[in-house]
Amino acid sequence: MRILTSIALILTIVAAPAAPAAAAAQAACTWRVTALPAPAGYSYAVANGVAPVSGTVVGHAVRADGSGRDAVVWQNGSPQVLPKPPIEGSGSNRADIVNNQGVIAGVWWGANNRVTAWRYRAGTYDLLPMPATTMGISVTGINTAGDIIGQSFTLSPSSQGLLWKAATPDQYTSLGSSTYAVGIDDAGRYVLNTRVIVNPDGSRVTLARQVFVRLYDRGRILTDDLDKKTVVEWNISGQVVREFAGTYGHAVNASGVLVATPPGTAYVAVRNGSAWEQFTVRMTTSEGITDANVVVANFDHDGTTQTEQVAGTWQRGC
């Protein structure tokens, strides 16, 4: 017994100095960036979204002659320009969201001020119907089936939430005036900016606190409590999962690793468990995070505010 106690004491003494070294190694871990290249013939490219499992990134690239921009998809870091949608005239195209099956959604702006939302799958465009009074359009969420949620902007009412089902591409469902959805899941459940969770059977749950709803992704609802300056996460039953000091949840994955803004700074960081981990390049937003913990964002690549931010991916390294 005395021998075992002595051995334990020796191990304790030997192991004690290793703890600071382990902590130092942990502190040295950072999120390092790899730039996503612009396609040939374009001046720079911007990322707008990422598929949670496949890691496919979508965005747009600005033409070198300054005439507009075109939708781009990156697979394994290699860019490909999407073809022009079947719309007459010149204009600009932007890819905003993508699912794991490679279905992409985005928006076309025509030189004649025509704006059109679209779905792109298997090399074919579906032009999505919109209210006749639409002056601007955004697409904000897509699920595995290719169902898309977005928002139409008009003079009156100011906005209208929209749902486009993949099974009925020539129809849309209005989600209500001055309302929009912040995300949709594979069951068809979506979450509204009005703090309402709309379930597939039509039943609704309202979050019990006055919070600002940021996003719904992979079963996680991220909101801001603006009075307390906290990020509040909820589950699909309307229960609080966690709350911590910070603001603006930009992205979250299935395991709960998220990108948000820590207290006292304008820049975003990764919230990994209970710790904040910084990016190697300071950023103010993030476009998404995969389940493999790859963060997609745009960053200051040359240290000057006179040039545009460009697309990149971040991975944790120690």
mmCIF file of C-alpha atoms in Angstrom:
data_model
loop_
_atom_site.group_PDB
_atom_site.id
_atom_site.type_symbol
_atom_site.label_atom_id
_atom_site.label_comp_id
_atom_site.label_asym_id
_atom_site.label_seq_id
_atom_site.Cartn_x
_atom_site.Cartn_y
_atom_site.Cartn_z
ATOM 1 C CA MET A 1 0.000 0.000 0.000
ATOM 2 C CA ARG A 2 2.851 2.375 0.867
ATOM 3 C CA ILE A 3 4.519 1.487 -2.443
ATOM 4 C CA LEU A 4 1.373 2.324 -4.388
ATOM 5 C CA THR A 5 1.006 5.608 -2.507
ATOM 6 C CA SER A 6 4.637 6.533 -3.223
ATOM 7 C CA ILE A 7 4.196 5.741 -6.896
ATOM 8 C CA ALA A 8 1.070 7.896 -7.021
ATOM 9 C CA LEU A 9 2.919 10.792 -5.397
ATOM 10 C CA ILE A 10 5.813 10.478 -7.843
ATOM 11 C CA LEU A 11 3.412 10.430 -10.787
ATOM 12 C CA THR A 12 1.636 13.487 -9.412
ATOM 13 C CA ILE A 13 4.904 15.394 -9.034
ATOM 14 C CA VAL A 14 6.116 14.388 -12.494
ATOM 15 C CA ALA A 15 2.784 15.141 -14.162
ATOM 16 C CA ALA A 16 2.218 18.528 -12.525
ATOM 17 C CA PRO A 17 4.646 20.563 -14.672
ATOM 18 C CA ALA A 18 3.051 19.173 -17.856
ATOM 19 C CA ALA A 19 -0.258 20.964 -17.309
ATOM 20 C CA PRO A 20 1.040 24.482 -18.193
ATOM 21 C CA ALA A 21 2.695 23.047 -21.301
ATOM 22 C CA ALA A 22 -0.576 21.432 -22.357
ATOM 23 C CA ALA A 23 -2.429 24.683 -21.721
ATOM 24 C CA ALA A 24 0.161 26.598 -23.754
ATOM 25 C CA ALA A 25 -0.233 24.140 -26.616
ATOM 26 C CA GLN A 26 -4.005 24.567 -26.462
ATOM 27 C CA ALA A 27 -3.633 28.352 -26.465
ATOM 28 C CA ALA A 28 -1.431 28.135 -29.562
ATOM 29 C CA CYS A 29 -4.242 26.617 -31.598
ATOM 30 C CA THR A 30 -5.557 29.053 -34.213
ATOM 31 C CA TRP A 31 -7.907 29.090 -37.164
ATOM 32 C CA ARG A 32 -5.792 29.554 -40.280
ATOM 33 C CA VAL A 33 -7.081 30.691 -43.634
ATOM 34 C CA THR A 34 -6.742 29.282 -47.142
ATOM 35 C CA ALA A 35 -7.883 31.696 -49.843
ATOM 36 C CA LEU A 36 -10.391 30.479 -52.405
ATOM 37 C CA PRO A 37 -9.172 31.524 -55.852
ATOM 38 C CA ALA A 38 -11.159 33.599 -58.311
ATOM 39 C CA PRO A 39 -11.779 31.999 -61.721
ATOM 40 C CA ALA A 40 -9.602 33.105 -64.621
ATOM 41 C CA GLY A 41 -10.781 36.408 -66.077
ATOM 42 C CA TYR A 42 -12.199 37.707 -62.780
ATOM 43 C CA SER A 43 -10.659 40.246 -60.424
ATOM 44 C CA TYR A 44 -11.768 38.653 -57.151
ATOM 45 C CA ALA A 45 -14.362 36.286 -55.683
ATOM 46 C CA VAL A 46 -16.637 36.359 -52.630
ATOM 47 C CA ALA A 47 -18.084 33.398 -50.695
ATOM 48 C CA ASN A 48 -21.769 33.444 -49.740
ATOM 49 C CA GLY A 49 -22.566 29.947 -48.456
ATOM 50 C CA VAL A 50 -21.348 26.383 -47.853
ATOM 51 C CA ALA A 51 -22.922 22.919 -47.803
ATOM 52 C CA PRO A 52 -22.732 21.495 -44.258
ATOM 53 C CA VAL A 53 -21.379 18.041 -45.118
ATOM 54 C CA SER A 54 -19.958 18.105 -48.655
ATOM 55 C CA GLY A 55 -18.141 21.410 -48.044
ATOM 56 C CA THR A 56 -19.091 22.811 -51.453
ATOM 57 C CA VAL A 57 -18.804 26.613 -51.354
ATOM 58 C CA VAL A 58 -20.849 29.042 -53.464
ATOM 59 C CA GLY A 59 -20.519 32.759 -54.119
ATOM 60 C CA HIS A 60 -19.809 35.148 -56.937
ATOM 61 C CA ALA A 61 -16.837 36.544 -58.841
ATOM 62 C CA VAL A 62 -16.436 40.092 -60.168
ATOM 63 C CA ARG A 63 -15.545 40.304 -63.850
ATOM 64 C CA ALA A 64 -12.162 41.832 -64.578
ATOM 65 C CA ASP A 65 -13.699 44.400 -66.931
ATOM 66 C CA GLY A 66 -16.056 45.595 -64.183
ATOM 67 C CA SER A 67 -19.195 44.752 -66.183
ATOM 68 C CA GLY A 68 -20.798 42.663 -63.436
ATOM 69 C CA ARG A 69 -20.448 39.423 -61.531
ATOM 70 C CA ASP A 70 -21.159 35.752 -62.078
ATOM 71 C CA ALA A 71 -22.145 32.902 -59.776
ATOM 72 C CA VAL A 72 -19.319 30.590 -58.731
ATOM 73 C CA VAL A 73 -19.146 27.189 -57.058
ATOM 74 C CA TRP A 74 -15.939 25.860 -55.436
ATOM 75 C CA GLN A 75 -15.456 22.110 -55.091
ATOM 76 C CA ASN A 76 -12.302 21.060 -53.269
ATOM 77 C CA GLY A 77 -11.123 24.650 -53.597
ATOM 78 C CA SER A 78 -11.426 24.768 -57.390
ATOM 79 C CA PRO A 79 -13.777 27.447 -58.842
ATOM 80 C CA GLN A 80 -16.312 26.924 -61.596
ATOM 81 C CA VAL A 81 -18.480 29.681 -63.068
ATOM 82 C CA LEU A 82 -22.141 28.791 -63.434
ATOM 83 C CA PRO A 83 -23.780 29.442 -66.809
ATOM 84 C CA LYS A 84 -26.029 32.460 -67.283
ATOM 85 C CA PRO A 85 -29.666 31.834 -66.283
ATOM 86 C CA PRO A 86 -32.170 31.649 -69.170
ATOM 87 C CA ILE A 87 -33.046 35.340 -68.925
ATOM 88 C CA GLU A 88 -32.762 37.797 -71.794
ATOM 89 C CA GLY A 89 -30.285 40.649 -71.570
ATOM 90 C CA SER A 90 -27.152 41.292 -69.570
ATOM 91 C CA GLY A 91 -26.843 41.387 -65.819
ATOM 92 C CA SER A 92 -25.158 39.921 -62.762
ATOM 93 C CA ASN A 93 -25.571 36.531 -61.122
ATOM 94 C CA ARG A 94 -24.917 35.476 -57.529
ATOM 95 C CA ALA A 95 -25.018 32.046 -55.845
ATOM 96 C CA ASP A 96 -26.026 32.284 -52.179
ATOM 97 C CA ILE A 97 -26.792 28.828 -50.759
ATOM 98 C CA VAL A 98 -26.087 25.170 -51.568
ATOM 99 C CA ASN A 99 -27.092 21.812 -50.113
ATOM 100 C CA ASN A 100 -25.128 18.560 -49.847
ATOM 101 C CA GLN A 101 -26.612 17.287 -53.110
ATOM 102 C CA GLY A 102 -25.171 20.232 -55.023
ATOM 103 C CA VAL A 103 -28.472 22.082 -55.499
ATOM 104 C CA ILE A 104 -27.698 25.808 -55.546
ATOM 105 C CA ALA A 105 -29.925 28.860 -55.167
ATOM 106 C CA GLY A 106 -29.165 32.475 -55.918
ATOM 107 C CA VAL A 107 -30.342 35.712 -57.485
ATOM 108 C CA TRP A 108 -30.025 37.357 -60.917
ATOM 109 C CA TRP A 109 -30.050 41.156 -61.364
ATOM 110 C CA GLY A 110 -30.731 42.281 -64.927
ATOM 111 C CA ALA A 111 -29.602 45.468 -66.591
ATOM 112 C CA ASN A 112 -33.307 46.331 -66.949
ATOM 113 C CA ASN A 113 -33.669 46.171 -63.132
ATOM 114 C CA ARG A 114 -35.247 42.745 -63.357
ATOM 115 C CA VAL A 115 -34.501 40.617 -60.300
ATOM 116 C CA THR A 116 -35.105 36.854 -60.265
ATOM 117 C CA ALA A 117 -34.433 34.114 -57.724
ATOM 118 C CA TRP A 118 -33.375 30.747 -59.089
ATOM 119 C CA ARG A 119 -32.648 27.121 -58.228
ATOM 120 C CA TYR A 120 -29.851 25.301 -60.106
ATOM 121 C CA ARG A 121 -29.702 21.507 -60.088
ATOM 122 C CA ALA A 122 -28.131 18.954 -62.418
ATOM 123 C CA GLY A 123 -27.126 21.702 -64.852
ATOM 124 C CA THR A 124 -30.627 23.189 -65.167
ATOM 125 C CA TYR A 125 -32.111 26.424 -63.834
ATOM 126 C CA ASP A 126 -35.563 26.784 -62.285
ATOM 127 C CA LEU A 127 -36.595 30.456 -62.224
ATOM 128 C CA LEU A 128 -38.550 30.863 -58.988
ATOM 129 C CA PRO A 129 -41.905 32.680 -59.041
ATOM 130 C CA MET A 130 -42.293 35.821 -56.915
ATOM 131 C CA PRO A 131 -45.003 38.330 -55.970
ATOM 132 C CA ALA A 132 -45.745 40.730 -58.822
ATOM 133 C CA THR A 133 -44.684 43.724 -56.708
ATOM 134 C CA THR A 134 -41.188 42.351 -55.978
ATOM 135 C CA MET A 135 -38.391 44.901 -56.259
ATOM 136 C CA GLY A 136 -35.699 42.859 -54.538
ATOM 137 C CA ILE A 137 -35.274 39.228 -53.549
ATOM 138 C CA SER A 138 -33.041 37.116 -51.291
ATOM 139 C CA VAL A 139 -32.680 33.375 -50.685
ATOM 140 C CA THR A 140 -31.544 32.426 -47.188
ATOM 141 C CA GLY A 141 -31.978 28.688 -46.633
ATOM 142 C CA ILE A 142 -32.111 25.349 -48.439
ATOM 143 C CA ASN A 143 -32.655 21.778 -47.237
ATOM 144 C CA THR A 144 -31.708 18.363 -48.617
ATOM 145 C CA ALA A 145 -34.810 18.155 -50.801
ATOM 146 C CA GLY A 146 -33.994 21.531 -52.371
ATOM 147 C CA ASP A 147 -36.805 23.434 -50.639
ATOM 148 C CA ILE A 148 -35.789 27.098 -50.424
ATOM 149 C CA ILE A 149 -36.809 29.918 -48.118
ATOM 150 C CA GLY A 150 -36.252 33.587 -48.842
ATOM 151 C CA GLN A 151 -37.691 37.068 -48.802
ATOM 152 C CA SER A 152 -39.294 39.425 -51.297
ATOM 153 C CA PHE A 153 -38.825 43.176 -50.844
ATOM 154 C CA THR A 154 -41.526 45.567 -52.040
ATOM 155 C CA LEU A 155 -42.731 49.098 -51.366
ATOM 156 C CA SER A 156 -45.857 47.949 -49.532
ATOM 157 C CA PRO A 157 -45.685 45.819 -47.520
ATOM 158 C CA SER A 158 -41.957 46.253 -47.016
ATOM 159 C CA SER A 159 -41.162 42.529 -47.170
ATOM 160 C CA GLN A 160 -42.729 39.097 -47.480
ATOM 161 C CA GLY A 161 -41.309 35.726 -46.478
ATOM 162 C CA LEU A 162 -41.403 33.066 -49.209
ATOM 163 C CA LEU A 163 -41.100 29.277 -49.394
ATOM 164 C CA TRP A 164 -40.382 27.470 -52.672
ATOM 165 C CA LYS A 165 -40.927 23.707 -52.564
ATOM 166 C CA ALA A 166 -38.663 21.677 -54.843
ATOM 167 C CA ALA A 167 -41.631 19.482 -55.797
ATOM 168 C CA THR A 168 -43.593 22.489 -57.100
ATOM 169 C CA PRO A 169 -41.023 24.845 -58.664
ATOM 170 C CA ASP A 170 -43.685 27.002 -60.334
ATOM 171 C CA GLN A 171 -45.355 27.931 -57.013
ATOM 172 C CA TYR A 172 -44.447 29.787 -53.843
ATOM 173 C CA THR A 173 -45.955 29.946 -50.377
ATOM 174 C CA SER A 174 -46.171 33.294 -48.623
ATOM 175 C CA LEU A 175 -44.957 33.224 -45.024
ATOM 176 C CA GLY A 176 -46.610 36.553 -44.256
ATOM 177 C CA SER A 177 -45.979 40.276 -44.569
ATOM 178 C CA SER A 178 -42.983 41.771 -42.733
ATOM 179 C CA THR A 179 -41.933 38.199 -41.989
ATOM 180 C CA TYR A 180 -39.091 36.032 -43.192
ATOM 181 C CA ALA A 181 -37.590 32.646 -42.361
ATOM 182 C CA VAL A 182 -34.031 32.369 -41.066
ATOM 183 C CA GLY A 183 -33.598 28.684 -41.890
ATOM 184 C CA ILE A 184 -35.294 25.442 -42.951
ATOM 185 C CA ASP A 185 -34.491 21.809 -42.088
ATOM 186 C CA ASP A 186 -34.921 18.497 -43.899
ATOM 187 C CA ALA A 187 -38.296 17.859 -42.225
ATOM 188 C CA GLY A 188 -39.603 21.130 -43.683
ATOM 189 C CA ARG A 189 -39.584 22.907 -40.316
ATOM 190 C CA TYR A 190 -38.635 26.578 -40.518
ATOM 191 C CA VAL A 191 -38.050 29.396 -38.054
ATOM 192 C CA LEU A 192 -39.348 32.934 -38.534
ATOM 193 C CA ASN A 193 -37.822 36.230 -37.502
ATOM 194 C CA THR A 194 -40.941 36.684 -35.349
ATOM 195 C CA ARG A 195 -39.594 34.028 -32.886
ATOM 196 C CA VAL A 196 -41.981 31.392 -34.234
ATOM 197 C CA ILE A 197 -41.011 27.795 -35.008
ATOM 198 C CA VAL A 198 -43.298 26.354 -37.708
ATOM 199 C CA ASN A 199 -43.397 22.543 -37.589
ATOM 200 C CA PRO A 200 -44.087 20.269 -40.577
ATOM 201 C CA ASP A 201 -47.640 19.578 -39.325
ATOM 202 C CA GLY A 202 -48.373 23.315 -39.179
ATOM 203 C CA SER A 203 -48.181 23.590 -35.380
ATOM 204 C CA ARG A 204 -46.242 26.533 -34.007
ATOM 205 C CA VAL A 205 -44.012 27.242 -31.017
ATOM 206 C CA THR A 206 -43.097 30.785 -29.971
ATOM 207 C CA LEU A 207 -39.800 31.459 -28.178
ATOM 208 C CA ALA A 208 -40.585 32.684 -24.676
ATOM 209 C CA ARG A 209 -38.187 35.658 -24.621
ATOM 210 C CA GLN A 210 -37.876 38.890 -26.577
ATOM 211 C CA VAL A 211 -34.841 37.966 -28.652
ATOM 212 C CA PHE A 212 -33.583 38.863 -32.112
ATOM 213 C CA VAL A 213 -33.584 35.718 -34.262
ATOM 214 C CA ARG A 214 -30.409 35.292 -36.305
ATOM 215 C CA LEU A 215 -30.465 31.834 -37.889
ATOM 216 C CA TYR A 216 -31.773 28.270 -37.778
ATOM 217 C CA ASP A 217 -29.371 25.535 -38.849
ATOM 218 C CA ARG A 218 -29.118 21.823 -38.139
ATOM 219 C CA GLY A 219 -31.698 21.925 -35.374
ATOM 220 C CA ARG A 220 -30.125 24.912 -33.616
ATOM 221 C CA ILE A 221 -31.720 28.355 -33.343
ATOM 222 C CA LEU A 222 -29.323 31.230 -32.652
ATOM 223 C CA THR A 223 -30.693 34.487 -31.274
ATOM 224 C CA ASP A 224 -29.457 37.651 -29.575
ATOM 225 C CA ASP A 225 -30.788 38.972 -26.286
ATOM 226 C CA LEU A 226 -30.064 42.614 -27.081
ATOM 227 C CA ASP A 227 -30.699 43.822 -23.509
ATOM 228 C CA LYS A 228 -28.370 41.285 -21.875
ATOM 229 C CA LYS A 229 -25.894 41.227 -24.802
ATOM 230 C CA THR A 230 -25.912 37.444 -24.919
ATOM 231 C CA VAL A 231 -26.132 34.795 -27.607
ATOM 232 C CA VAL A 232 -29.027 32.458 -26.797
ATOM 233 C CA GLU A 233 -29.382 29.056 -28.465
ATOM 234 C CA TRP A 234 -32.737 27.255 -28.526
ATOM 235 C CA ASN A 235 -33.822 23.785 -29.634
ATOM 236 C CA ILE A 236 -36.798 22.989 -31.863
ATOM 237 C CA SER A 237 -39.016 22.569 -28.790
ATOM 238 C CA GLY A 238 -38.445 26.209 -27.870
ATOM 239 C CA GLN A 239 -36.150 25.483 -24.918
ATOM 240 C CA VAL A 240 -32.918 27.353 -24.155
ATOM 241 C CA VAL A 241 -29.885 25.128 -24.740
ATOM 242 C CA ARG A 242 -27.110 27.570 -23.812
ATOM 243 C CA GLU A 243 -26.493 31.259 -23.304
ATOM 244 C CA PHE A 244 -23.259 33.195 -23.108
ATOM 245 C CA ALA A 245 -21.937 36.751 -23.360
ATOM 246 C CA GLY A 246 -21.555 37.841 -26.965
ATOM 247 C CA THR A 247 -23.605 38.887 -29.975
ATOM 248 C CA TYR A 248 -24.529 37.931 -33.515
ATOM 249 C CA GLY A 249 -24.399 34.197 -34.084
ATOM 250 C CA HIS A 250 -23.201 33.931 -37.674
ATOM 251 C CA ALA A 251 -22.935 30.166 -38.146
ATOM 252 C CA VAL A 252 -23.277 26.902 -36.221
ATOM 253 C CA ASN A 253 -22.750 23.236 -37.066
ATOM 254 C CA ALA A 254 -24.269 19.957 -35.872
ATOM 255 C CA SER A 255 -21.875 19.602 -32.927
ATOM 256 C CA GLY A 256 -22.448 23.165 -31.713
ATOM 257 C CA VAL A 257 -19.196 24.788 -32.836
ATOM 258 C CA LEU A 258 -20.229 28.280 -33.846
ATOM 259 C CA VAL A 259 -19.006 31.649 -35.061
ATOM 260 C CA ALA A 260 -20.156 34.737 -33.157
ATOM 261 C CA THR A 261 -18.861 38.043 -31.809
ATOM 262 C CA PRO A 262 -17.244 37.934 -28.341
ATOM 263 C CA PRO A 263 -17.846 40.774 -25.852
ATOM 264 C CA GLY A 264 -15.865 43.961 -26.345
ATOM 265 C CA THR A 265 -14.892 43.514 -29.987
ATOM 266 C CA ALA A 266 -16.289 44.081 -33.454
ATOM 267 C CA TYR A 267 -14.594 40.956 -34.788
ATOM 268 C CA VAL A 268 -15.894 37.398 -34.858
ATOM 269 C CA ALA A 269 -14.336 34.309 -33.298
ATOM 270 C CA VAL A 270 -15.077 30.616 -33.003
ATOM 271 C CA ARG A 271 -16.942 29.509 -29.898
ATOM 272 C CA ASN A 272 -15.537 26.004 -29.334
ATOM 273 C CA GLY A 273 -17.125 24.598 -26.189
ATOM 274 C CA SER A 274 -16.839 27.328 -23.560
ATOM 275 C CA ALA A 275 -13.755 28.976 -25.097
ATOM 276 C CA TRP A 276 -13.333 31.633 -27.774
ATOM 277 C CA GLU A 277 -10.708 30.841 -30.415
ATOM 278 C CA GLN A 278 -9.487 33.617 -32.694
ATOM 279 C CA PHE A 279 -8.997 33.641 -36.434
ATOM 280 C CA THR A 280 -5.557 34.435 -37.820
ATOM 281 C CA VAL A 281 -7.158 37.245 -39.842
ATOM 282 C CA ARG A 282 -9.724 39.544 -38.209
ATOM 283 C CA MET A 283 -13.227 39.304 -39.672
ATOM 284 C CA THR A 284 -16.623 40.825 -38.964
ATOM 285 C CA THR A 285 -18.812 38.076 -40.446
ATOM 286 C CA SER A 286 -18.890 34.426 -41.466
ATOM 287 C CA GLU A 287 -20.911 32.734 -44.181
ATOM 288 C CA GLY A 288 -21.049 29.229 -42.704
ATOM 289 C CA ILE A 289 -19.361 26.310 -40.966
ATOM 290 C CA THR A 290 -19.331 22.660 -42.019
ATOM 291 C CA ASP A 291 -19.775 19.638 -39.784
ATOM 292 C CA ALA A 292 -16.047 19.018 -40.293
ATOM 293 C CA ASN A 293 -15.392 22.414 -38.608
ATOM 294 C CA VAL A 294 -14.387 24.281 -41.756
ATOM 295 C CA VAL A 295 -15.401 27.943 -41.549
ATOM 296 C CA VAL A 296 -16.210 29.865 -44.740
ATOM 297 C CA ALA A 297 -15.873 33.653 -44.698
ATOM 298 C CA ASN A 298 -14.457 36.635 -46.570
ATOM 299 C CA PHE A 299 -11.335 38.382 -45.327
ATOM 300 C CA ASP A 300 -8.955 41.281 -45.795
ATOM 301 C CA HIS A 301 -6.288 39.584 -47.885
ATOM 302 C CA ASP A 302 -3.888 42.513 -48.308
ATOM 303 C CA GLY A 303 -4.203 44.584 -45.142
ATOM 304 C CA THR A 304 -5.973 47.521 -46.743
ATOM 305 C CA THR A 305 -9.583 48.689 -46.651
ATOM 306 C CA GLN A 306 -9.275 50.070 -50.183
ATOM 307 C CA THR A 307 -9.688 46.607 -51.708
ATOM 308 C CA GLU A 308 -12.552 44.151 -51.434
ATOM 309 C CA GLN A 309 -12.572 41.224 -49.045
ATOM 310 C CA VAL A 310 -12.100 37.852 -50.723
ATOM 311 C CA ALA A 311 -13.290 34.288 -50.089
ATOM 312 C CA GLY A 312 -11.484 31.886 -47.806
ATOM 313 C CA THR A 313 -11.824 28.783 -45.645
ATOM 314 C CA TRP A 314 -10.516 28.389 -42.103
ATOM 315 C CA GLN A 315 -9.417 25.245 -40.299
ATOM 316 C CA ARG A 316 -8.130 24.814 -36.777
ATOM 317 C CA GLY A 317 -4.437 24.086 -36.402
ATOM 318 C CA CYS A 318 -2.178 23.699 -33.372
#
